[in-house]
Amino acid sequence: MEETSAKLAELGNDIKNAEIPMWTGLPILELYMDQVIILLNSYMRIIKDENGESETITKNMINNYVKMKVVPAPVKKKYSRTHIAYLIMVCIMKQIFSISMIKSMLPDFDDEEKIKATYNSFVKHLVSASEEYIEKYSSSDFASAEDSIMKLSSEAIVLKIMAERLV
């Protein structure tokens, strides 16, 4: 179906343009909440809500992640690259996983080398998976839009279950 292939090709371009940085591309300077929100929303513009609008990262969301101890608390109201890395991973992972599952997948707050390695691995695999799946499905001939949705949803469910079993 040409329309589905075109939408998937457009999505591929959107993902490539999202440019979620590796660890070294994250801000070195500590940021205040408003700056963090602007930065995260620029990285997360690919994530859409049910109305097709970019899902906005809010102060309340960040504060809730801190309260739930899935993201470390800011230091003197400032957020470091460690905070930004956690927030990026949480905001993307929450599309499929519960917060408690995400918390069990992420490293301890006090191990910066492990955080850096985990974050870089996450971004690398996210980019790789998006390239692989966009290429695979933008050239696929689905019987209908509904067929493509069921195929992609089924794969997402199986991959989610596989990841959860490994945790």
Short mmCIF file of N, CA, C and O in Angstrom, two decimals, residues 9 81 95:
data_model
loop_
_atom_site.label_atom_id
_atom_site.label_comp_id
_atom_site.label_asym_id
_atom_site.label_seq_id
_atom_site.Cartn_x
_atom_site.Cartn_y
_atom_site.Cartn_z
N ALA A 9 8.15 6.03 5.35
CA ALA A 9 9.33 6.75 4.86
C ALA A 9 9.44 8.12 5.53
O ALA A 9 10.52 8.54 5.94
N ARG A 81 24.02 16.37 32.77
CA ARG A 81 23.86 15.47 31.63
C ARG A 81 23.35 14.10 32.08
O ARG A 81 22.64 13.44 31.33
N GLN A 95 6.85 4.86 26.35
CA GLN A 95 5.92 4.59 25.26
C GLN A 95 5.46 3.13 25.28
O GLN A 95 4.38 2.82 24.77
#
